[in-house]
PDB file of C-alpha atoms and ligand atoms in Angstrom:
ATOM      1  CA  MET G 168    -188.012 -85.802-138.444  1.00 75.00           C
ATOM      2  CA  GLU G 169    -188.756 -83.096-135.847  1.00 89.00           C
ATOM      3  CA  LEU G 170    -190.537 -84.784-132.945  1.00 96.00           C
ATOM      4  CA  GLU G 171    -193.443 -82.908-131.361  1.00 97.00           C
ATOM      5  CA  ARG G 172    -195.034 -85.685-129.345  1.00 98.00           C
ATOM      6  CA  LEU G 173    -191.948 -87.728-128.420  1.00 98.00           C
ATOM      7  CA  GLN G 174    -188.454 -87.346-127.035  1.00 98.00           C
ATOM      8  CA  LEU G 175    -185.711 -89.630-128.293  1.00 98.00           C
ATOM      9  CA  GLU G 176    -182.482 -90.161-126.335  1.00 98.00           C
ATOM     10  CA  LEU G 177    -179.731 -92.242-127.884  1.00 97.00           C
ATOM     11  CA  ASP G 178    -177.496 -93.587-125.154  1.00 95.00           C
ATOM     12  CA  GLY G 179    -174.932 -95.954-126.724  1.00 96.00           C
ATOM     13  CA  PRO G 180    -176.792 -99.184-127.511  1.00 97.00           C
ATOM     14  CA  VAL G 181    -179.972 -98.026-125.740  1.00 98.00           C
ATOM     15  CA  ALA G 182    -182.650 -95.864-127.362  1.00 98.00           C
ATOM     16  CA  ARG G 183    -185.015 -94.263-124.877  1.00 98.00           C
ATOM     17  CA  VAL G 184    -188.274 -93.223-126.483  1.00 98.00           C
ATOM     18  CA  TRP G 185    -190.469 -91.007-124.305  1.00 98.00           C
ATOM     19  CA  LEU G 186    -194.120 -90.264-125.000  1.00 98.00           C
ATOM     20  CA  ASN G 187    -194.093 -86.550-124.358  1.00 98.00           C
ATOM     21  CA  ARG G 188    -197.553 -85.102-124.066  1.00 98.00           C
ATOM     22  CA  PRO G 189    -197.826 -85.089-120.297  1.00 98.00           C
ATOM     23  CA  GLU G 190    -200.594 -82.461-120.165  1.00 98.00           C
ATOM     24  CA  ASN G 191    -202.860 -85.076-121.794  1.00 97.00           C
ATOM     25  CA  ARG G 192    -201.277 -87.982-119.893  1.00 98.00           C
ATOM     26  CA  ASN G 193    -199.581 -89.009-123.158  1.00 98.00           C
ATOM     27  CA  ALA G 194    -202.869 -89.845-124.857  1.00 98.00           C
ATOM     28  CA  PHE G 195    -202.017 -90.535-128.485  1.00 95.00           C
ATOM     29  CA  ASP G 196    -203.471 -88.668-131.417  1.00 94.00           C
ATOM     30  CA  GLY G 197    -202.686 -89.123-135.109  1.00 94.00           C
ATOM     31  CA  LEU G 198    -199.402 -87.219-134.857  1.00 96.00           C
ATOM     32  CA  MET G 199    -198.143 -89.271-131.922  1.00 97.00           C
ATOM     33  CA  VAL G 200    -199.089 -92.490-133.715  1.00 97.00           C
ATOM     34  CA  THR G 201    -197.123 -91.388-136.805  1.00 96.00           C
ATOM     35  CA  GLU G 202    -194.091 -90.252-134.810  1.00 97.00           C
ATOM     36  CA  LEU G 203    -193.974 -93.380-132.657  1.00 98.00           C
ATOM     37  CA  ARG G 204    -194.284 -95.720-135.620  1.00 97.00           C
ATOM     38  CA  LYS G 205    -191.568 -93.917-137.546  1.00 97.00           C
ATOM     39  CA  THR G 206    -189.228 -93.683-134.544  1.00 98.00           C
ATOM     40  CA  LEU G 207    -189.584 -97.370-133.636  1.00 97.00           C
ATOM     41  CA  PHE G 208    -189.133 -98.318-137.273  1.00 96.00           C
ATOM     42  CA  ASP G 209    -185.945 -96.198-137.469  1.00 97.00           C
ATOM     43  CA  MET G 210    -184.589 -97.708-134.212  1.00 97.00           C
ATOM     44  CA  GLY G 211    -185.252-101.154-135.708  1.00 96.00           C
ATOM     45  CA  SER G 212    -182.865-100.480-138.554  1.00 95.00           C
ATOM     46  CA  LEU G 213    -180.124 -98.632-136.625  1.00 97.00           C
ATOM     47  CA  ASP G 214    -177.259-101.091-135.937  1.00 95.00           C
ATOM     48  CA  GLN G 215    -176.017 -99.091-132.947  1.00 96.00           C
ATOM     49  CA  VAL G 216    -179.339 -99.593-131.109  1.00 98.00           C
ATOM     50  CA  ARG G 217    -179.778-102.935-129.344  1.00 98.00           C
ATOM     51  CA  VAL G 218    -182.532-102.186-126.822  1.00 98.00           C
ATOM     52  CA  VAL G 219    -185.433 -99.721-126.846  1.00 98.00           C
ATOM     53  CA  VAL G 220    -186.898 -98.410-123.584  1.00 98.00           C
ATOM     54  CA  LEU G 221    -190.390 -96.958-124.015  1.00 98.00           C
ATOM     55  CA  GLY G 222    -191.576 -94.608-121.271  1.00 98.00           C
ATOM     56  CA  GLY G 223    -193.961 -91.747-120.667  1.00 98.00           C
ATOM     57  CA  ARG G 224    -193.084 -88.250-119.414  1.00 98.00           C
ATOM     58  CA  GLY G 225    -195.102 -86.807-116.540  1.00 98.00           C
ATOM     59  CA  PRO G 226    -197.357 -88.575-114.066  1.00 98.00           C
ATOM     60  CA  SER G 227    -198.635 -91.302-116.408  1.00 98.00           C
ATOM     61  CA  PHE G 228    -197.203 -93.703-118.951  1.00 98.00           C
ATOM     62  CA  CYS G 229    -200.139 -93.393-121.372  1.00 98.00           C
ATOM     63  CA  ALA G 230    -203.880 -92.690-121.114  1.00 98.00           C
ATOM     64  CA  GLY G 231    -204.564 -94.530-124.388  1.00 97.00           C
ATOM     65  CA  ALA G 232    -206.057 -93.070-127.512  1.00 95.00           C
ATOM     66  CA  ASP G 233    -206.874 -89.361-127.415  1.00 96.00           C
ATOM     67  CA  LEU G 234    -210.636 -89.372-126.906  1.00 94.00           C
ATOM     68  CA  GLN G 235    -211.047 -86.065-128.792  1.00 94.00           C
ATOM     69  CA  TRP G 236    -209.361 -87.707-131.752  1.00 92.00           C
ATOM     70  CA  MET G 237    -211.427 -90.908-131.434  1.00 90.00           C
ATOM     71  CA  LYS G 238    -214.633 -88.902-131.120  1.00 90.00           C
ATOM     72  CA  ALA G 239    -213.840 -86.928-134.275  1.00 90.00           C
ATOM     73  CA  ALA G 240    -214.129 -90.186-136.247  1.00 88.00           C
ATOM     74  CA  ALA G 241    -217.910 -89.648-136.375  1.00 87.00           C
ATOM     75  CA  GLY G 242    -217.256 -86.888-138.916  1.00 92.00           C
ATOM     76  CA  PHE G 243    -214.974 -89.035-141.096  1.00 92.00           C
ATOM     77  CA  THR G 244    -215.952 -90.903-144.228  1.00 95.00           C
ATOM     78  CA  ARG G 245    -215.860 -94.694-143.807  1.00 95.00           C
ATOM     79  CA  GLU G 246    -212.547 -94.779-145.736  1.00 96.00           C
ATOM     80  CA  GLU G 247    -210.938 -92.081-143.557  1.00 94.00           C
ATOM     81  CA  ASN G 248    -212.181 -93.821-140.429  1.00 93.00           C
ATOM     82  CA  LEU G 249    -210.731 -97.152-141.575  1.00 95.00           C
ATOM     83  CA  ARG G 250    -207.414 -95.473-142.537  1.00 95.00           C
ATOM     84  CA  GLU G 251    -206.973 -93.917-139.084  1.00 92.00           C
ATOM     85  CA  ALA G 252    -207.851 -97.208-137.365  1.00 94.00           C
ATOM     86  CA  GLN G 253    -205.359 -99.009-139.616  1.00 96.00           C
ATOM     87  CA  ALA G 254    -202.631 -96.516-138.604  1.00 95.00           C
ATOM     88  CA  LEU G 255    -203.360 -97.345-134.971  1.00 95.00           C
ATOM     89  CA  ALA G 256    -203.219-101.082-135.670  1.00 97.00           C
ATOM     90  CA  ASP G 257    -199.917-100.555-137.507  1.00 97.00           C
ATOM     91  CA  LEU G 258    -198.482 -98.803-134.447  1.00 97.00           C
ATOM     92  CA  PHE G 259    -199.124-101.773-132.157  1.00 98.00           C
ATOM     93  CA  PHE G 260    -197.773-104.151-134.790  1.00 97.00           C
ATOM     94  CA  THR G 261    -194.614-102.027-135.094  1.00 97.00           C
ATOM     95  CA  VAL G 262    -194.030-102.364-131.338  1.00 98.00           C
ATOM     96  CA  TYR G 263    -194.752-106.103-131.383  1.00 97.00           C
ATOM     97  CA  ASN G 264    -192.703-106.776-134.476  1.00 96.00           C
ATOM     98  CA  SER G 265    -189.688-104.559-133.722  1.00 97.00           C
ATOM     99  CA  PRO G 266    -186.440-106.490-134.271  1.00 96.00           C
ATOM    100  CA  LYS G 267    -185.076-104.683-131.190  1.00 97.00           C
ATOM    101  CA  PRO G 268    -186.340-105.765-127.770  1.00 98.00           C
ATOM    102  CA  ILE G 269    -188.668-103.193-126.191  1.00 98.00           C
ATOM    103  CA  VAL G 270    -188.698-102.702-122.430  1.00 98.00           C
ATOM    104  CA  ALA G 271    -191.695-100.633-121.277  1.00 98.00           C
ATOM    105  CA  ARG G 272    -191.225 -98.394-118.224  1.00 98.00           C
ATOM    106  CA  VAL G 273    -194.730 -97.934-116.860  1.00 99.00           C
ATOM    107  CA  GLN G 274    -195.944 -95.559-114.135  1.00 98.00           C
ATOM    108  CA  GLY G 275    -199.159 -93.766-113.174  1.00 98.00           C
ATOM    109  CA  ALA G 276    -201.697 -95.070-115.646  1.00 98.00           C
ATOM    110  CA  ALA G 277    -201.690 -97.317-118.714  1.00 98.00           C
ATOM    111  CA  LEU G 278    -205.276 -97.384-119.930  1.00 98.00           C
ATOM    112  CA  GLY G 279    -206.903 -98.575-123.141  1.00 98.00           C
ATOM    113  CA  GLY G 280    -204.271 -98.276-125.857  1.00 98.00           C
ATOM    114  CA  GLY G 281    -201.729 -97.540-123.085  1.00 98.00           C
ATOM    115  CA  SER G 282    -202.305-101.061-121.794  1.00 98.00           C
ATOM    116  CA  GLY G 283    -202.105-102.125-125.446  1.00 98.00           C
ATOM    117  CA  LEU G 284    -198.595-100.639-125.795  1.00 98.00           C
ATOM    118  CA  VAL G 285    -197.634-102.523-122.626  1.00 98.00           C
ATOM    119  CA  ALA G 286    -199.012-105.778-124.061  1.00 98.00           C
ATOM    120  CA  ALA G 287    -197.257-105.346-127.411  1.00 98.00           C
ATOM    121  CA  SER G 288    -193.873-104.639-125.778  1.00 98.00           C
ATOM    122  CA  ASP G 289    -191.473-107.403-124.797  1.00 98.00           C
ATOM    123  CA  ILE G 290    -190.646-106.721-121.159  1.00 98.00           C
ATOM    124  CA  PRO G 291    -192.981-104.289-119.394  1.00 98.00           C
ATOM    125  CA  ILE G 292    -192.073-103.304-115.835  1.00 98.00           C
ATOM    126  CA  ALA G 293    -194.560-101.277-113.795  1.00 98.00           C
ATOM    127  CA  ALA G 294    -194.408 -99.149-110.680  1.00 98.00           C
ATOM    128  CA  LEU G 295    -196.632-100.324-107.850  1.00 98.00           C
ATOM    129  CA  GLY G 296    -199.869 -98.356-107.883  1.00 98.00           C
ATOM    130  CA  THR G 297    -200.006 -97.986-111.670  1.00 98.00           C
ATOM    131  CA  GLN G 298    -203.588 -98.191-112.952  1.00 98.00           C
ATOM    132  CA  PHE G 299    -204.265-100.524-115.855  1.00 98.00           C
ATOM    133  CA  GLY G 300    -207.555-101.155-117.579  1.00 98.00           C
ATOM    134  CA  PHE G 301    -209.327-101.893-120.822  1.00 98.00           C
ATOM    135  CA  THR G 302    -211.742 -99.044-120.203  1.00 98.00           C
ATOM    136  CA  GLU G 303    -213.063 -98.970-123.775  1.00 97.00           C
ATOM    137  CA  VAL G 304    -216.427-100.623-122.997  1.00 98.00           C
ATOM    138  CA  ARG G 305    -217.114 -97.901-120.448  1.00 97.00           C
ATOM    139  CA  LEU G 306    -216.801 -95.421-123.294  1.00 96.00           C
ATOM    140  CA  GLY G 307    -219.041 -97.457-125.584  1.00 96.00           C
ATOM    141  CA  ILE G 308    -216.174 -98.744-127.735  1.00 97.00           C
ATOM    142  CA  VAL G 309    -214.001-101.907-127.727  1.00 98.00           C
ATOM    143  CA  PRO G 310    -210.281-102.708-127.236  1.00 98.00           C
ATOM    144  CA  ALA G 311    -210.171-103.902-130.834  1.00 98.00           C
ATOM    145  CA  VAL G 312    -206.752-103.364-132.404  1.00 98.00           C
ATOM    146  CA  ILE G 313    -204.909-104.123-129.155  1.00 98.00           C
ATOM    147  CA  SER G 314    -206.814-107.362-128.509  1.00 98.00           C
ATOM    148  CA  PRO G 315    -204.402-109.810-130.218  1.00 97.00           C
ATOM    149  CA  TYR G 316    -201.489-108.583-128.092  1.00 98.00           C
ATOM    150  CA  VAL G 317    -203.459-108.412-124.858  1.00 98.00           C
ATOM    151  CA  ILE G 318    -205.101-111.819-125.250  1.00 98.00           C
ATOM    152  CA  GLY G 319    -201.673-113.214-126.153  1.00 96.00           C
ATOM    153  CA  LYS G 320    -200.294-111.948-122.848  1.00 97.00           C
ATOM    154  CA  ILE G 321    -203.184-112.447-120.388  1.00 98.00           C
ATOM    155  CA  GLY G 322    -205.205-115.243-122.041  1.00 97.00           C
ATOM    156  CA  GLU G 323    -208.901-115.532-122.773  1.00 97.00           C
ATOM    157  CA  SER G 324    -210.050-116.011-119.185  1.00 98.00           C
ATOM    158  CA  ALA G 325    -208.685-112.708-117.842  1.00 98.00           C
ATOM    159  CA  ALA G 326    -209.613-110.928-121.100  1.00 98.00           C
ATOM    160  CA  ARG G 327    -213.244-111.987-120.717  1.00 98.00           C
ATOM    161  CA  GLU G 328    -213.371-110.415-117.284  1.00 98.00           C
ATOM    162  CA  LEU G 329    -211.344-107.280-117.971  1.00 98.00           C
ATOM    163  CA  PHE G 330    -212.569-106.429-121.498  1.00 98.00           C
ATOM    164  CA  LEU G 331    -216.211-106.833-120.417  1.00 98.00           C
ATOM    165  CA  THR G 332    -216.091-104.966-117.113  1.00 98.00           C
ATOM    166  CA  GLY G 333    -213.661-102.261-118.245  1.00 98.00           C
ATOM    167  CA  GLU G 334    -212.583-102.132-114.613  1.00 98.00           C
ATOM    168  CA  ARG G 335    -209.274-100.582-113.569  1.00 98.00           C
ATOM    169  CA  PHE G 336    -206.723-102.772-111.832  1.00 98.00           C
ATOM    170  CA  GLU G 337    -203.393-102.239-110.200  1.00 98.00           C
ATOM    171  CA  ALA G 338    -199.815-103.267-111.075  1.00 98.00           C
ATOM    172  CA  VAL G 339    -199.706-106.316-108.783  1.00 98.00           C
ATOM    173  CA  ARG G 340    -202.728-107.788-110.550  1.00 98.00           C
ATOM    174  CA  ALA G 341    -201.209-106.846-113.920  1.00 98.00           C
ATOM    175  CA  ALA G 342    -198.132-108.875-112.957  1.00 98.00           C
ATOM    176  CA  GLU G 343    -200.239-111.824-111.759  1.00 98.00           C
ATOM    177  CA  ILE G 344    -202.099-112.084-115.075  1.00 98.00           C
ATOM    178  CA  GLY G 345    -198.936-111.641-117.153  1.00 98.00           C
ATOM    179  CA  LEU G 346    -199.626-108.173-118.544  1.00 98.00           C
ATOM    180  CA  VAL G 347    -196.384-106.905-116.994  1.00 98.00           C
ATOM    181  CA  ARG G 348    -193.323-108.879-115.941  1.00 98.00           C
ATOM    182  CA  ALA G 349    -192.803-107.144-112.588  1.00 98.00           C
ATOM    183  CA  ALA G 350    -194.328-104.559-110.257  1.00 98.00           C
ATOM    184  CA  VAL G 351    -191.784-102.626-108.201  1.00 98.00           C
ATOM    185  CA  PRO G 352    -191.845 -99.510-105.992  1.00 98.00           C
ATOM    186  CA  LEU G 353    -191.669 -96.325-108.088  1.00 98.00           C
ATOM    187  CA  GLU G 354    -188.275 -95.446-106.630  1.00 98.00           C
ATOM    188  CA  ASP G 355    -186.921 -98.782-107.907  1.00 98.00           C
ATOM    189  CA  LEU G 356    -188.469 -98.555-111.386  1.00 98.00           C
ATOM    190  CA  ASP G 357    -185.433 -97.144-113.211  1.00 98.00           C
ATOM    191  CA  ALA G 358    -183.102 -99.674-111.594  1.00 98.00           C
ATOM    192  CA  ALA G 359    -185.456-102.531-112.515  1.00 98.00           C
ATOM    193  CA  VAL G 360    -185.615-101.315-116.133  1.00 98.00           C
ATOM    194  CA  GLU G 361    -181.822-100.918-116.237  1.00 98.00           C
ATOM    195  CA  GLY G 362    -181.444-104.476-114.934  1.00 98.00           C
ATOM    196  CA  ARG G 363    -183.516-105.796-117.874  1.00 98.00           C
ATOM    197  CA  VAL G 364    -181.529-103.636-120.312  1.00 98.00           C
ATOM    198  CA  GLN G 365    -178.222-105.017-119.024  1.00 98.00           C
ATOM    199  CA  GLU G 366    -179.471-108.610-119.343  1.00 98.00           C
ATOM    200  CA  LEU G 367    -180.603-107.947-122.917  1.00 98.00           C
ATOM    201  CA  LEU G 368    -177.181-106.507-123.804  1.00 98.00           C
ATOM    202  CA  GLN G 369    -175.626-109.902-122.999  1.00 97.00           C
ATOM    203  CA  SER G 370    -177.578-111.474-125.871  1.00 97.00           C
ATOM    204  CA  GLY G 371    -176.446-111.604-129.486  1.00 97.00           C
ATOM    205  CA  PRO G 372    -178.258-108.832-131.421  1.00 96.00           C
ATOM    206  CA  ARG G 373    -179.272-111.058-134.309  1.00 96.00           C
ATOM    207  CA  ALA G 374    -180.229-113.868-131.928  1.00 97.00           C
ATOM    208  CA  VAL G 375    -182.574-111.515-130.051  1.00 97.00           C
ATOM    209  CA  ALA G 376    -184.350-110.500-133.280  1.00 96.00           C
ATOM    210  CA  GLU G 377    -184.559-114.160-134.315  1.00 97.00           C
ATOM    211  CA  ALA G 378    -185.891-115.165-130.873  1.00 97.00           C
ATOM    212  CA  LYS G 379    -188.676-112.568-131.188  1.00 96.00           C
ATOM    213  CA  ALA G 380    -189.590-113.926-134.607  1.00 95.00           C
ATOM    214  CA  LEU G 381    -189.472-117.474-133.221  1.00 97.00           C
ATOM    215  CA  ILE G 382    -191.991-116.684-130.476  1.00 96.00           C
ATOM    216  CA  ARG G 383    -194.272-114.980-132.996  1.00 94.00           C
ATOM    217  CA  GLU G 384    -194.178-117.976-135.347  1.00 95.00           C
ATOM    218  CA  VAL G 385    -194.465-120.730-132.750  1.00 96.00           C
ATOM    219  CA  ALA G 386    -196.963-119.373-130.204  1.00 93.00           C
ATOM    220  CA  TRP G 387    -200.365-121.072-130.354  1.00 87.00           C
ATOM    221  CA  ARG G 388    -199.405-123.486-133.163  1.00 94.00           C
ATOM    222  CA  ARG G 389    -199.168-127.268-133.188  1.00 96.00           C
ATOM    223  CA  VAL G 390    -195.676-128.703-132.712  1.00 96.00           C
ATOM    224  CA  GLU G 391    -196.018-130.673-135.957  1.00 97.00           C
ATOM    225  CA  ASP G 392    -196.790-127.476-137.864  1.00 97.00           C
ATOM    226  CA  VAL G 393    -193.751-125.566-136.641  1.00 97.00           C
ATOM    227  CA  GLN G 394    -191.152-128.309-136.413  1.00 97.00           C
ATOM    228  CA  ARG G 395    -189.689-127.725-139.869  1.00 97.00           C
ATOM    229  CA  TYR G 396    -189.396-123.991-139.135  1.00 97.00           C
ATOM    230  CA  THR G 397    -187.682-124.576-135.771  1.00 97.00           C
ATOM    231  CA  VAL G 398    -185.229-127.053-137.355  1.00 97.00           C
ATOM    232  CA  GLU G 399    -184.325-124.491-140.011  1.00 97.00           C
ATOM    233  CA  ARG G 400    -183.870-121.703-137.476  1.00 96.00           C
ATOM    234  CA  ILE G 401    -181.388-123.597-135.303  1.00 97.00           C
ATOM    235  CA  SER G 402    -179.538-124.895-138.384  1.00 97.00           C
ATOM    236  CA  ASP G 403    -179.153-121.386-139.790  1.00 97.00           C
ATOM    237  CA  LEU G 404    -178.299-119.693-136.516  1.00 97.00           C
ATOM    238  CA  ARG G 405    -175.690-122.181-135.326  1.00 97.00           C
ATOM    239  CA  ALA G 406    -173.838-121.785-138.602  1.00 97.00           C
ATOM    240  CA  SER G 407    -174.161-117.970-138.620  1.00 97.00           C
ATOM    241  CA  PRO G 408    -171.214-115.670-137.748  1.00 97.00           C
ATOM    242  CA  GLU G 409    -172.967-114.594-134.534  1.00 97.00           C
ATOM    243  CA  GLY G 410    -173.751-118.152-133.477  1.00 97.00           C
ATOM    244  CA  GLN G 411    -170.192-119.243-134.238  1.00 97.00           C
ATOM    245  CA  GLU G 412    -168.757-116.325-132.271  1.00 97.00           C
ATOM    246  CA  GLY G 413    -171.052-116.948-129.267  1.00 97.00           C
ATOM    247  CA  MET G 414    -170.229-120.631-129.001  1.00 98.00           C
ATOM    248  CA  ARG G 415    -166.497-120.070-129.660  1.00 98.00           C
ATOM    249  CA  ALA G 416    -166.381-117.406-126.913  1.00 98.00           C
ATOM    250  CA  PHE G 417    -167.978-119.796-124.415  1.00 97.00           C
ATOM    251  CA  LEU G 418    -165.527-122.555-125.264  1.00 98.00           C
ATOM    252  CA  GLU G 419    -162.572-120.139-125.119  1.00 98.00           C
ATOM    253  CA  LYS G 420    -163.822-118.812-121.750  1.00 98.00           C
ATOM    254  CA  ARG G 421    -164.106-115.214-122.952  1.00 98.00           C
ATOM    255  CA  LYS G 422    -166.927-112.755-123.591  1.00 97.00           C
ATOM    256  CA  PRO G 423    -168.520-112.704-127.049  1.00 98.00           C
ATOM    257  CA  SER G 424    -167.761-109.693-129.228  1.00 97.00           C
ATOM    258  CA  TRP G 425    -171.134-108.021-128.517  1.00 97.00           C
ATOM    259  CA  VAL G 426    -170.562-107.842-124.725  1.00 96.00           C
ATOM    260  CA  ARG G 427    -168.563-104.846-123.602  1.00 83.00           C
TER     261      ARG G 427
HETATM  262  N1  COA U 171    -207.788 -88.610-124.264  1.00 60.30           N
HETATM  263  C1  COA U 171    -207.782 -87.275-124.249  1.00 60.30           C
HETATM  264  N2  COA U 171    -207.461 -86.557-123.168  1.00 60.30           N
HETATM  265  C2  COA U 171    -207.148 -87.224-122.053  1.00 60.30           C
HETATM  266  C3  COA U 171    -207.133 -88.631-121.996  1.00 60.30           C
HETATM  267  C4  COA U 171    -207.481 -89.335-123.177  1.00 60.30           C
HETATM  268  N3  COA U 171    -207.449 -90.672-123.247  1.00 60.30           N
HETATM  269  N4  COA U 171    -206.793 -89.012-120.750  1.00 60.30           N
HETATM  270  C5  COA U 171    -206.578 -87.881-120.052  1.00 60.30           C
HETATM  271  N5  COA U 171    -206.797 -86.801-120.831  1.00 60.30           N
HETATM  272  C6  COA U 171    -206.708 -85.399-120.462  1.00 60.30           C
HETATM  273  C7  COA U 171    -207.838 -84.996-119.504  1.00 60.30           C
HETATM  274  O1  COA U 171    -209.014 -84.725-120.220  1.00 60.30           O
HETATM  275  C8  COA U 171    -207.242 -83.786-118.841  1.00 60.30           C
HETATM  276  O2  COA U 171    -207.387 -82.666-119.691  1.00 60.30           O
HETATM  277  P1  COA U 171    -207.748 -81.202-119.082  1.00 60.30           P
HETATM  278  O3  COA U 171    -206.529 -80.834-118.270  1.00 60.30           O
HETATM  279  O4  COA U 171    -207.904 -80.353-120.312  1.00 60.30           O
HETATM  280  O5  COA U 171    -208.979 -81.369-118.268  1.00 60.30           O
HETATM  281  C9  COA U 171    -205.747 -84.115-118.757  1.00 60.30           C
HETATM  282  O6  COA U 171    -205.521 -85.161-119.715  1.00 60.30           O
HETATM  283  C10 COA U 171    -205.324 -84.634-117.409  1.00 60.30           C
HETATM  284  O7  COA U 171    -206.218 -85.661-117.040  1.00 60.30           O
HETATM  285  P2  COA U 171    -206.693 -85.878-115.516  1.00 60.30           P
HETATM  286  O8  COA U 171    -207.794 -86.900-115.533  1.00 60.30           O
HETATM  287  O9  COA U 171    -206.987 -84.569-114.883  1.00 60.30           O
HETATM  288  O10 COA U 171    -205.335 -86.465-114.880  1.00 60.30           O
HETATM  289  P3  COA U 171    -205.098 -87.510-113.712  1.00 60.30           P
HETATM  290  O11 COA U 171    -203.620 -87.582-113.557  1.00 60.30           O
HETATM  291  O12 COA U 171    -205.960 -87.198-112.539  1.00 60.30           O
HETATM  292  O13 COA U 171    -205.633 -88.932-114.299  1.00 60.30           O
HETATM  293  C11 COA U 171    -205.848 -90.700-115.941  1.00 60.30           C
HETATM  294  C12 COA U 171    -204.961 -89.546-115.382  1.00 60.30           C
HETATM  295  C13 COA U 171    -205.089 -91.242-117.157  1.00 60.30           C
HETATM  296  C14 COA U 171    -206.003 -91.798-114.879  1.00 60.30           C
HETATM  297  C15 COA U 171    -207.239 -90.145-116.350  1.00 60.30           C
HETATM  298  O14 COA U 171    -207.065 -88.976-117.157  1.00 60.30           O
HETATM  299  C16 COA U 171    -208.086 -91.119-117.140  1.00 60.30           C
HETATM  300  O15 COA U 171    -208.698 -92.003-116.573  1.00 60.30           O
HETATM  301  N6  COA U 171    -208.156 -90.937-118.502  1.00 60.30           N
HETATM  302  C17 COA U 171    -209.016 -91.743-119.353  1.00 60.30           C
HETATM  303  C18 COA U 171    -208.202 -92.889-119.888  1.00 60.30           C
HETATM  304  C19 COA U 171    -209.018 -93.847-120.725  1.00 60.30           C
HETATM  305  O16 COA U 171    -210.081 -94.311-120.361  1.00 60.30           O
HETATM  306  N7  COA U 171    -208.425 -94.176-121.885  1.00 60.30           N
HETATM  307  C20 COA U 171    -209.003 -95.118-122.785  1.00 60.30           C
HETATM  308  C21 COA U 171    -208.964 -94.586-124.151  1.00 60.30           C
HETATM  309  S1  COA U 171    -209.624 -95.762-125.291  1.00 60.30           S
END
């Protein structure tokens, strides 16, 4: 697929996906939603790719949904309106559910759905000074489809404050509430992202996908309700070729096959 709103760089085991609409601060319209979903889906099924880095070209990571596009919904039929909103929800789920770990490289601003992309990713790292915010209420709308991912990351207490005020906040606060994993000077952002990528490349590719699924299944549930599932996962994985190779490599004091 020709990409109009994104740039894709394949760099060995790392896929770098860039939102590329800098003149609009990478605000996403229907085309960007379609391209991003398809690209992340394709990266999920490409064996060569083991880590995805999601970034934004220009001064800002992402200014959220394109407000021209959102505003146009008033002229849609109810079915069209629901279909577009579903496509947006599917985008965040594709990020969240990707079998490949997603490191978000965040600078400038991540507002509304931009903060949603951050929340749905696995390891977001932000430059100091980046503006975050769930500004939707200030526009008379709500951070609806991103809410499961955001509340999962920052909890109900911070969500009550930030969803209701719509206030903007900075990267240090985003790190304190768990929206991002680290806030670093802009000049150190690429090195910090690369550090996360290198750590992820030490992990078994199947184990990483299984660990993501494990978190999704276990979070917020009672131990008794997930125990059978957790028992099955460790049983399957320790007998799997990757699990056998990883443990054998440790015992033989060598690197496992997936570490170069
Ligand atoms: N949708 C559509 N267009 C947007 C946009 C959005 N979410 N965010 C920014 N743009 C456009 C601006 O309208 C402007 O267009 P113009 O050049 O035709 O006037 C262009 O992008 C640059 O924006 P500008 O505000 O001049 O850039 P900046 O670097 O000073 O500030 C932001 C960047 C992201 C901090 C600022 O644009 C902003 O606050 N945007 C609103 C974000 C928001 O509330 N999103 C929530 C959506 S639910």
